[in-house]
């Protein structure tokens, strides 16, 4: 994809650059739990600073609804950024103003006022047609930052010319979140491995009893249709399930944990793929040419249901295939297992990476390509 690059901005010495980053980091009690998204923007920041630009960064943080929320103040991010990139200014949380999500023209004007150029390095937010993402390229010479450019290159590369066999490993709770990307991936993958809560809606489509497992009834027909159309989809062959009375995250509440087949008795909830599935899926991943992983295999926050996700994360780390992992929960799982450094590309975007794989484009990328002013 032909995106304007930093070099296309021409000489930035002494110019005031507005940098949209995705500093939407996880916070706990006002402390940053994982600063990966801040560190990921450093190559772009360094390039700009080294070339003499005066950088003002901006980002959203969480989902305040157009008004200030003290807990979502950008202050913790500002402190961390000051350590990593001294001298770079950071605006307050963009979503404290309703103009950001509304893509309001006056808000865009305030953002670009007094600036000479705009850089979008907010890959994780580029699927949002929000003011700071799509507005500035209509007013300022604009470019993609290094992180954004790399994310697009890797994800579109996977979509357009993957090393084969191309294996996608998808998990997560809800199939409704992933139907679009499943459809798009079925056009290109050799094998689509399905785990996590979403597998149960597929099992229902096949006529299995899933006990009290999570099922999206309104997606059963879509799942049946996908299974009819494609033989690339592989589902788990065994399940780790929690018996009646058990509670997720509360081992002391009791409830038996058992490895079962794919038919579960009533009262039982499937919460992880079983050891057989973990081994089968791992073999497929170890033999792949490229692997895309998005979504955990089970409720890995509960140690009783972490084994499937851990085994598959290890396979993704061990395979010689080119490995790409989506942001969000799968990134968190990799980090928890100490495997974040073992993959080729760990995306900073959850929703954005899925939408780019699905659509082949994002509002933020379109805005950069169509920007009225270059260089
Ligand atoms: C993310 O964390 O997925 C991005 O920062 C986008 O945030 P949003 O889903 O609140 O738009
Ligand atoms: Mg999100």
CSV table of C-alpha atoms and ligand atoms in Angstrom, one decimal:
chain,number,residue,atom,x,y,z
A,1,UNK,CA,0.0,0.0,0.0
A,2,UNK,CA,1.3,3.4,-1.0
A,3,UNK,CA,1.3,5.5,2.2
A,4,UNK,CA,3.2,8.7,2.4
A,5,UNK,CA,6.3,8.1,4.6
A,6,UNK,CA,8.2,10.3,7.1
A,7,UNK,CA,10.7,11.1,4.4
A,8,UNK,CA,7.9,12.5,2.2
A,9,UNK,CA,7.4,15.3,4.7
A,10,UNK,CA,10.5,16.9,3.4
A,11,UNK,CA,12.6,19.0,5.8
A,12,UNK,CA,11.0,18.9,9.2
A,13,UNK,CA,13.7,20.9,11.0
A,14,UNK,CA,12.0,23.4,13.3
A,15,UNK,CA,8.6,22.4,12.1
A,16,UNK,CA,5.7,21.7,14.6
A,17,UNK,CA,4.5,18.1,14.1
A,18,UNK,CA,1.3,16.7,15.5
A,19,UNK,CA,1.8,13.0,16.2
A,20,UNK,CA,-1.2,10.8,16.7
A,21,UNK,CA,-0.2,7.8,18.6
A,22,UNK,CA,-2.1,5.0,20.2
A,23,UNK,CA,-1.1,5.3,23.9
A,24,UNK,CA,-4.2,3.5,25.0
A,25,UNK,CA,-2.3,1.5,27.6
A,26,UNK,CA,-3.7,-0.7,30.3
A,27,UNK,CA,-3.9,1.1,33.7
A,28,UNK,CA,-4.3,-0.2,37.2
A,29,UNK,CA,-4.7,2.2,40.1
A,30,UNK,CA,-3.3,5.0,37.9
A,31,UNK,CA,-0.2,3.0,37.0
A,32,UNK,CA,0.7,1.7,33.5
A,33,UNK,CA,0.6,-2.1,33.5
A,34,UNK,CA,2.2,-2.5,30.1
A,35,UNK,CA,4.0,0.3,28.2
A,36,UNK,CA,4.4,-1.6,24.9
A,37,UNK,CA,2.3,0.9,22.9
A,38,UNK,CA,4.4,3.8,24.2
A,39,UNK,CA,7.7,2.1,23.3
A,40,UNK,CA,6.3,1.1,19.9
A,41,UNK,CA,6.0,4.7,18.9
A,42,UNK,CA,9.6,5.6,19.8
A,43,UNK,CA,11.2,4.9,16.4
A,44,UNK,CA,8.9,7.5,14.9
A,45,UNK,CA,9.4,10.0,17.7
A,46,UNK,CA,13.2,9.5,17.5
A,47,UNK,CA,13.2,10.1,13.7
A,48,UNK,CA,11.2,13.3,14.1
A,49,UNK,CA,13.3,14.6,17.0
A,50,UNK,CA,16.6,13.7,15.3
A,51,UNK,CA,15.4,15.6,12.3
A,52,UNK,CA,14.8,18.7,14.3
A,53,UNK,CA,11.0,18.6,14.5
A,54,UNK,CA,9.0,19.9,17.5
A,55,UNK,CA,6.7,17.1,18.4
A,56,UNK,CA,3.3,17.3,20.1
A,57,UNK,CA,1.8,13.9,20.6
A,58,UNK,CA,-1.9,13.1,21.1
A,59,UNK,CA,-3.8,9.9,22.0
A,60,UNK,CA,-7.1,8.6,23.4
A,61,UNK,CA,-7.0,6.6,26.6
A,62,UNK,CA,-9.9,4.4,27.5
A,63,UNK,CA,-13.4,5.3,26.5
A,64,UNK,CA,-14.5,8.5,28.3
A,65,UNK,CA,-17.7,9.7,26.6
A,66,UNK,CA,-16.7,13.2,25.5
A,67,UNK,CA,-16.0,14.6,29.0
A,68,UNK,CA,-13.1,14.6,31.4
A,69,UNK,CA,-12.9,11.4,33.6
A,70,UNK,CA,-10.1,11.8,36.2
A,71,UNK,CA,-9.2,8.1,36.1
A,72,UNK,CA,-8.5,8.4,32.4
A,73,UNK,CA,-6.3,11.4,32.6
A,74,UNK,CA,-3.3,11.1,30.3
A,75,UNK,CA,-0.9,12.0,33.1
A,76,UNK,CA,0.6,8.5,33.7
A,77,UNK,CA,1.3,8.3,30.0
A,78,UNK,CA,2.8,11.8,30.1
A,79,UNK,CA,5.2,10.8,32.9
A,80,UNK,CA,6.3,7.6,31.1
A,81,UNK,CA,6.7,9.4,27.8
A,82,UNK,CA,8.8,12.1,29.5
A,83,UNK,CA,11.2,9.3,30.6
A,84,UNK,CA,11.3,7.6,27.2
A,85,UNK,CA,11.2,10.7,25.0
A,86,UNK,CA,12.1,13.9,26.9
A,87,UNK,CA,10.9,17.1,25.3
A,88,UNK,CA,7.9,15.6,23.5
A,89,UNK,CA,4.7,17.2,24.5
A,90,UNK,CA,1.5,15.3,25.0
A,91,UNK,CA,-2.0,16.7,24.8
A,92,UNK,CA,-4.8,15.6,27.2
A,93,UNK,CA,-6.9,12.5,26.4
A,94,UNK,CA,-8.5,13.3,23.1
A,95,UNK,CA,-11.8,11.6,24.1
A,96,UNK,CA,-12.4,14.1,26.8
A,97,UNK,CA,-13.8,16.2,24.0
A,98,UNK,CA,-16.9,14.8,22.1
A,99,UNK,CA,-15.4,16.2,18.9
A,100,UNK,CA,-12.9,13.4,18.7
A,101,UNK,CA,-15.2,10.5,18.2
A,102,UNK,CA,-17.8,12.7,16.4
A,103,UNK,CA,-15.1,13.6,13.9
A,104,UNK,CA,-16.2,17.2,14.4
A,105,UNK,CA,-14.7,19.7,11.9
A,106,UNK,CA,-14.1,22.4,14.6
A,107,UNK,CA,-12.2,19.9,16.8
A,108,UNK,CA,-10.0,19.0,13.8
A,109,UNK,CA,-9.3,22.7,13.2
A,110,UNK,CA,-8.2,23.0,16.8
A,111,UNK,CA,-5.9,20.0,16.5
A,112,UNK,CA,-4.2,21.3,13.4
A,113,UNK,CA,-4.0,24.9,14.4
A,114,UNK,CA,-0.4,26.1,14.6
A,115,UNK,CA,1.0,22.8,13.3
A,116,UNK,CA,3.1,22.3,10.1
A,117,UNK,CA,2.7,18.6,9.6
A,118,UNK,CA,0.9,15.5,10.9
A,119,UNK,CA,2.1,12.0,11.4
A,120,UNK,CA,-0.2,9.0,12.2
A,121,UNK,CA,1.5,6.3,14.1
A,122,UNK,CA,-1.7,5.2,15.9
A,123,UNK,CA,-2.1,1.8,14.1
A,124,UNK,CA,-4.3,0.5,17.0
A,125,UNK,CA,-6.8,3.4,16.4
A,126,UNK,CA,-6.7,3.7,12.7
A,127,UNK,CA,-9.9,1.7,12.2
A,128,UNK,CA,-11.7,4.6,13.9
A,129,UNK,CA,-12.9,7.4,11.7
A,130,UNK,CA,-12.3,9.8,14.5
A,131,UNK,CA,-11.2,13.4,14.2
A,132,UNK,CA,-7.5,13.0,15.1
A,133,UNK,CA,-7.2,10.0,12.7
A,134,UNK,CA,-9.0,11.2,9.6
A,135,UNK,CA,-9.1,15.0,10.0
A,136,UNK,CA,-5.5,16.3,9.9
A,137,UNK,CA,-4.5,14.8,6.5
A,138,UNK,CA,-7.1,17.1,4.9
A,139,UNK,CA,-5.2,20.2,6.3
A,140,UNK,CA,-1.5,19.3,6.8
A,141,UNK,CA,1.3,17.6,4.9
A,142,UNK,CA,0.9,14.1,6.4
A,143,UNK,CA,2.8,10.8,6.7
A,144,UNK,CA,2.6,7.3,8.2
A,145,UNK,CA,4.9,6.7,11.2
A,146,UNK,CA,7.2,3.8,11.3
A,147,UNK,CA,5.0,1.6,13.5
A,148,UNK,CA,1.9,2.2,11.3
A,149,UNK,CA,3.9,1.5,8.1
A,150,UNK,CA,5.3,-1.8,9.5
A,151,UNK,CA,1.9,-3.0,10.8
A,152,UNK,CA,0.4,-2.4,7.4
A,153,UNK,CA,3.2,-4.1,5.6
A,154,UNK,CA,3.2,-7.2,7.7
A,155,UNK,CA,-0.6,-7.6,7.9
A,156,UNK,CA,-1.3,-6.9,4.2
A,157,UNK,CA,1.7,-9.1,3.3
A,158,UNK,CA,0.0,-12.0,5.2
A,159,UNK,CA,-3.3,-11.3,3.4
A,160,UNK,CA,-1.8,-11.0,0.0
A,161,UNK,CA,1.2,-13.3,-0.2
A,162,UNK,CA,1.7,-15.5,2.8
A,163,UNK,CA,4.4,-18.2,3.1
A,164,UNK,CA,2.5,-21.5,2.9
A,165,UNK,CA,1.0,-23.3,4.5
A,166,UNK,CA,-0.7,-20.3,6.0
A,167,UNK,CA,-2.4,-21.2,9.3
A,168,UNK,CA,-4.7,-19.0,11.3
A,169,UNK,CA,-5.4,-19.7,15.0
A,170,UNK,CA,-8.4,-17.9,16.2
A,171,UNK,CA,-9.9,-17.9,19.7
A,172,UNK,CA,-11.7,-15.5,22.0
A,173,UNK,CA,-15.2,-15.6,23.4
A,174,UNK,CA,-17.4,-14.5,20.7
A,175,UNK,CA,-17.7,-15.6,17.1
A,176,UNK,CA,-19.8,-12.5,16.2
A,177,UNK,CA,-16.6,-10.4,16.7
A,178,UNK,CA,-14.7,-12.6,14.2
A,179,UNK,CA,-17.2,-13.6,11.5
A,180,UNK,CA,-15.9,-10.9,9.0
A,181,UNK,CA,-12.3,-11.8,9.5
A,182,UNK,CA,-13.1,-15.5,9.3
A,183,UNK,CA,-14.7,-15.0,6.0
A,184,UNK,CA,-11.8,-13.0,4.7
A,185,UNK,CA,-9.2,-15.5,6.1
A,186,UNK,CA,-10.9,-18.4,4.5
A,187,UNK,CA,-10.0,-16.9,1.1
A,188,UNK,CA,-6.3,-17.1,1.9
A,189,UNK,CA,-5.5,-19.6,4.7
A,190,UNK,CA,-4.7,-23.3,4.2
A,191,UNK,CA,-6.0,-24.1,7.7
A,192,UNK,CA,-8.1,-22.2,10.2
A,193,UNK,CA,-7.9,-23.5,13.8
A,194,UNK,CA,-10.7,-22.4,16.0
A,195,UNK,CA,-10.6,-22.5,19.8
A,196,UNK,CA,-11.8,-20.4,22.7
A,197,UNK,CA,-15.4,-19.7,23.5
A,198,UNK,CA,-16.4,-19.2,19.9
A,199,UNK,CA,-15.8,-22.9,19.1
A,200,UNK,CA,-19.0,-23.8,20.9
A,201,UNK,CA,-21.3,-22.0,18.5
A,202,UNK,CA,-19.6,-24.0,15.7
A,203,UNK,CA,-20.2,-27.2,17.8
A,204,UNK,CA,-23.9,-26.3,18.1
A,205,UNK,CA,-24.0,-25.8,14.3
A,206,UNK,CA,-22.6,-29.4,14.0
A,207,UNK,CA,-25.4,-30.7,16.2
A,208,UNK,CA,-23.3,-31.3,19.4
A,209,UNK,CA,-24.4,-30.8,22.9
A,210,UNK,CA,-22.3,-28.1,24.5
A,211,UNK,CA,-23.8,-28.2,28.0
A,212,UNK,CA,-23.8,-24.8,29.6
A,213,UNK,CA,-21.0,-23.4,27.4
A,214,UNK,CA,-21.2,-20.0,25.9
A,215,UNK,CA,-23.2,-20.1,22.6
A,216,UNK,CA,-24.3,-17.2,20.4
A,217,UNK,CA,-27.6,-18.7,19.2
A,218,UNK,CA,-28.0,-16.0,16.5
A,219,UNK,CA,-24.7,-17.0,14.9
A,220,UNK,CA,-25.4,-20.7,14.6
A,221,UNK,CA,-26.6,-20.5,11.0
A,222,UNK,CA,-23.6,-18.4,10.0
A,223,UNK,CA,-21.2,-21.0,11.5
A,224,UNK,CA,-23.1,-23.8,9.8
A,225,UNK,CA,-22.7,-22.0,6.5
A,226,UNK,CA,-19.0,-21.5,7.0
A,227,UNK,CA,-18.5,-25.2,7.8
A,228,UNK,CA,-20.5,-26.1,4.7
A,229,UNK,CA,-18.5,-23.8,2.5
A,230,UNK,CA,-15.0,-24.6,3.7
A,231,UNK,CA,-13.1,-27.6,4.8
A,232,UNK,CA,-10.2,-25.5,6.0
A,233,UNK,CA,-11.8,-25.0,9.4
A,234,UNK,CA,-10.7,-27.3,12.3
A,235,UNK,CA,-12.4,-27.4,15.6
A,236,UNK,CA,-11.2,-28.8,18.9
A,237,UNK,CA,-11.5,-32.6,19.5
A,238,UNK,CA,-11.5,-32.3,23.3
A,239,UNK,CA,-12.5,-29.8,25.9
A,240,UNK,CA,-11.5,-28.9,29.4
A,241,UNK,CA,-14.8,-28.2,31.2
A,242,UNK,CA,-16.0,-27.0,34.6
A,243,UNK,CA,-18.8,-28.9,36.3
A,244,UNK,CA,-21.9,-27.7,38.1
A,245,UNK,CA,-21.4,-25.3,41.0
A,246,UNK,CA,-18.0,-24.2,39.7
A,247,UNK,CA,-17.1,-20.5,39.2
A,248,UNK,CA,-14.7,-19.0,36.8
A,249,UNK,CA,-11.7,-17.5,38.6
A,250,UNK,CA,-12.9,-19.0,42.0
A,251,UNK,CA,-11.4,-22.4,42.5
A,252,UNK,CA,-12.5,-22.3,46.1
A,253,UNK,CA,-16.1,-22.3,44.9
A,254,UNK,CA,-15.7,-26.0,44.0
A,255,UNK,CA,-16.9,-27.5,40.7
A,256,UNK,CA,-15.0,-30.4,39.1
A,257,UNK,CA,-12.7,-29.8,36.2
A,258,UNK,CA,-12.6,-32.6,33.6
A,259,UNK,CA,-11.2,-33.3,30.1
A,260,UNK,CA,-14.2,-34.2,28.0
A,261,UNK,CA,-15.0,-34.9,24.3
A,262,UNK,CA,-16.9,-32.3,22.4
A,263,UNK,CA,-20.3,-33.3,23.8
A,264,UNK,CA,-20.7,-31.9,27.2
A,265,UNK,CA,-23.3,-32.9,29.8
A,266,UNK,CA,-25.8,-30.3,31.0
A,267,UNK,CA,-24.4,-28.1,33.7
A,268,UNK,CA,-20.9,-28.3,32.3
A,269,UNK,CA,-19.1,-25.4,30.7
A,270,UNK,CA,-16.2,-25.7,28.3
A,271,UNK,CA,-13.5,-23.2,29.2
A,272,UNK,CA,-10.4,-24.4,27.5
A,273,UNK,CA,-9.3,-26.7,24.6
A,274,UNK,CA,-8.2,-30.1,25.9
A,275,UNK,CA,-4.7,-31.6,25.8
A,276,UNK,CA,-5.4,-33.6,22.6
A,277,UNK,CA,-6.5,-30.4,20.8
A,278,UNK,CA,-3.5,-28.5,22.1
A,279,UNK,CA,-1.2,-31.2,20.6
A,280,UNK,CA,-3.0,-31.4,17.3
A,281,UNK,CA,-3.2,-27.7,16.8
A,282,UNK,CA,0.5,-27.3,17.8
A,283,UNK,CA,1.5,-29.8,15.2
A,284,UNK,CA,-0.3,-27.8,12.5
A,285,UNK,CA,1.4,-24.6,13.7
A,286,UNK,CA,4.9,-26.3,13.8
A,287,UNK,CA,4.5,-27.3,10.2
A,288,UNK,CA,3.2,-23.9,8.9
A,289,UNK,CA,5.0,-21.4,6.7
A,290,UNK,CA,3.2,-18.5,8.3
A,291,UNK,CA,0.9,-18.3,11.4
A,292,UNK,CA,-1.6,-15.6,12.4
A,293,UNK,CA,-2.8,-15.9,16.0
A,294,UNK,CA,-5.7,-13.9,17.5
A,295,UNK,CA,-7.6,-14.7,20.6
A,296,UNK,CA,-7.0,-17.1,23.6
A,297,UNK,CA,-8.0,-20.8,23.6
A,298,UNK,CA,-9.7,-20.5,26.9
A,299,UNK,CA,-10.3,-18.5,30.0
A,300,UNK,CA,-6.5,-18.3,30.7
A,301,UNK,CA,-6.9,-15.8,33.6
A,302,UNK,CA,-8.0,-18.9,35.6
A,303,UNK,CA,-5.0,-21.2,36.1
A,304,UNK,CA,-7.3,-24.2,35.6
A,305,UNK,CA,-8.0,-23.2,32.1
A,306,UNK,CA,-4.6,-21.8,31.0
A,307,UNK,CA,-3.1,-24.9,29.6
A,308,UNK,CA,-4.5,-24.7,26.0
A,309,UNK,CA,-3.6,-21.1,25.5
A,310,UNK,CA,-0.1,-21.7,27.0
A,311,UNK,CA,0.6,-24.7,24.8
A,312,UNK,CA,-0.5,-22.9,21.6
A,313,UNK,CA,1.5,-19.8,22.6
A,314,UNK,CA,4.5,-22.0,23.0
A,315,UNK,CA,3.9,-23.6,19.5
A,316,UNK,CA,3.6,-20.1,18.0
A,317,UNK,CA,6.9,-19.2,19.7
A,318,UNK,CA,8.6,-22.4,18.7
A,319,UNK,CA,7.6,-22.8,15.0
A,320,UNK,CA,9.9,-21.7,12.3
A,321,UNK,CA,7.0,-20.1,10.5
A,322,UNK,CA,6.6,-16.4,10.1
A,323,UNK,CA,4.4,-15.5,13.1
A,324,UNK,CA,2.1,-12.6,13.6
A,325,UNK,CA,0.1,-12.1,16.8
A,326,UNK,CA,-2.9,-9.8,17.1
A,327,UNK,CA,-3.0,-7.3,19.9
A,328,UNK,CA,-5.3,-7.4,22.9
A,329,UNK,CA,-5.8,-10.7,24.8
A,330,UNK,CA,-3.3,-12.8,22.7
A,331,UNK,CA,-0.6,-10.2,23.2
A,332,UNK,CA,-1.4,-10.2,27.0
A,333,UNK,CA,-1.2,-14.0,27.1
A,334,UNK,CA,2.2,-14.0,25.3
A,335,UNK,CA,3.5,-11.4,27.7
A,336,UNK,CA,2.2,-13.5,30.7
A,337,UNK,CA,4.1,-16.5,29.4
A,338,UNK,CA,7.3,-14.5,28.8
A,339,UNK,CA,7.0,-15.3,25.0
A,340,UNK,CA,6.4,-11.8,23.7
A,341,UNK,CA,9.9,-11.6,22.2
A,342,UNK,CA,9.5,-15.0,20.4
A,343,UNK,CA,7.2,-14.0,17.6
A,344,UNK,CA,8.1,-12.1,14.4
A,345,UNK,CA,5.4,-9.5,14.7
A,346,UNK,CA,3.3,-8.6,17.8
A,347,UNK,CA,0.7,-6.2,16.6
A,348,UNK,CA,-0.2,-3.2,18.7
A,349,UNK,CA,-3.7,-3.3,17.3
A,350,UNK,CA,-6.5,-5.6,18.3
A,351,UNK,CA,-9.6,-4.5,16.4
A,352,UNK,CA,-7.4,-2.6,13.9
A,353,UNK,CA,-5.4,-5.7,12.9
A,354,UNK,CA,-8.6,-7.8,12.4
A,355,UNK,CA,-10.3,-5.0,10.4
A,356,UNK,CA,-7.2,-4.6,8.2
A,357,UNK,CA,-7.1,-8.3,7.6
A,358,UNK,CA,-10.8,-8.3,6.8
A,359,UNK,CA,-11.1,-5.2,4.7
A,360,UNK,CA,-7.5,-4.7,3.3
A,361,UNK,CA,-7.8,-1.0,4.3
A,362,UNK,CA,-8.6,1.3,7.3
A,363,UNK,CA,-10.1,4.8,7.6
A,364,UNK,CA,-6.8,6.2,8.9
A,365,UNK,CA,-4.9,4.7,5.9
A,366,UNK,CA,-7.4,6.0,3.4
A,367,UNK,CA,-7.1,9.5,5.0
A,368,UNK,CA,-3.3,9.4,4.6
A,369,UNK,CA,-3.5,8.3,1.0
A,370,UNK,CA,-6.1,10.9,0.1
A,371,UNK,CA,-4.5,13.8,2.1
A,372,UNK,CA,-4.8,16.9,0.1
A,373,UNK,CA,-1.3,18.1,0.9
A,374,UNK,CA,2.0,16.2,0.6
A,375,UNK,CA,5.5,17.1,1.3
B,1,LIG,C1,-7.6,-0.4,21.3
B,1,LIG,O1,-7.2,-0.5,22.4
B,1,LIG,O2,-8.1,-1.3,20.7
B,1,LIG,C2,-7.4,0.9,20.5
B,1,LIG,O3,-6.7,1.8,21.3
B,1,LIG,C3,-8.7,1.5,20.1
B,1,LIG,O4,-9.5,1.8,21.2
B,1,LIG,P1,-11.1,1.8,21.1
B,1,LIG,O5,-11.5,0.3,20.8
B,1,LIG,O6,-11.6,2.3,22.4
B,1,LIG,O7,-11.4,2.6,19.9
B,2,LIG,MG1,-10.6,-2.2,21.2
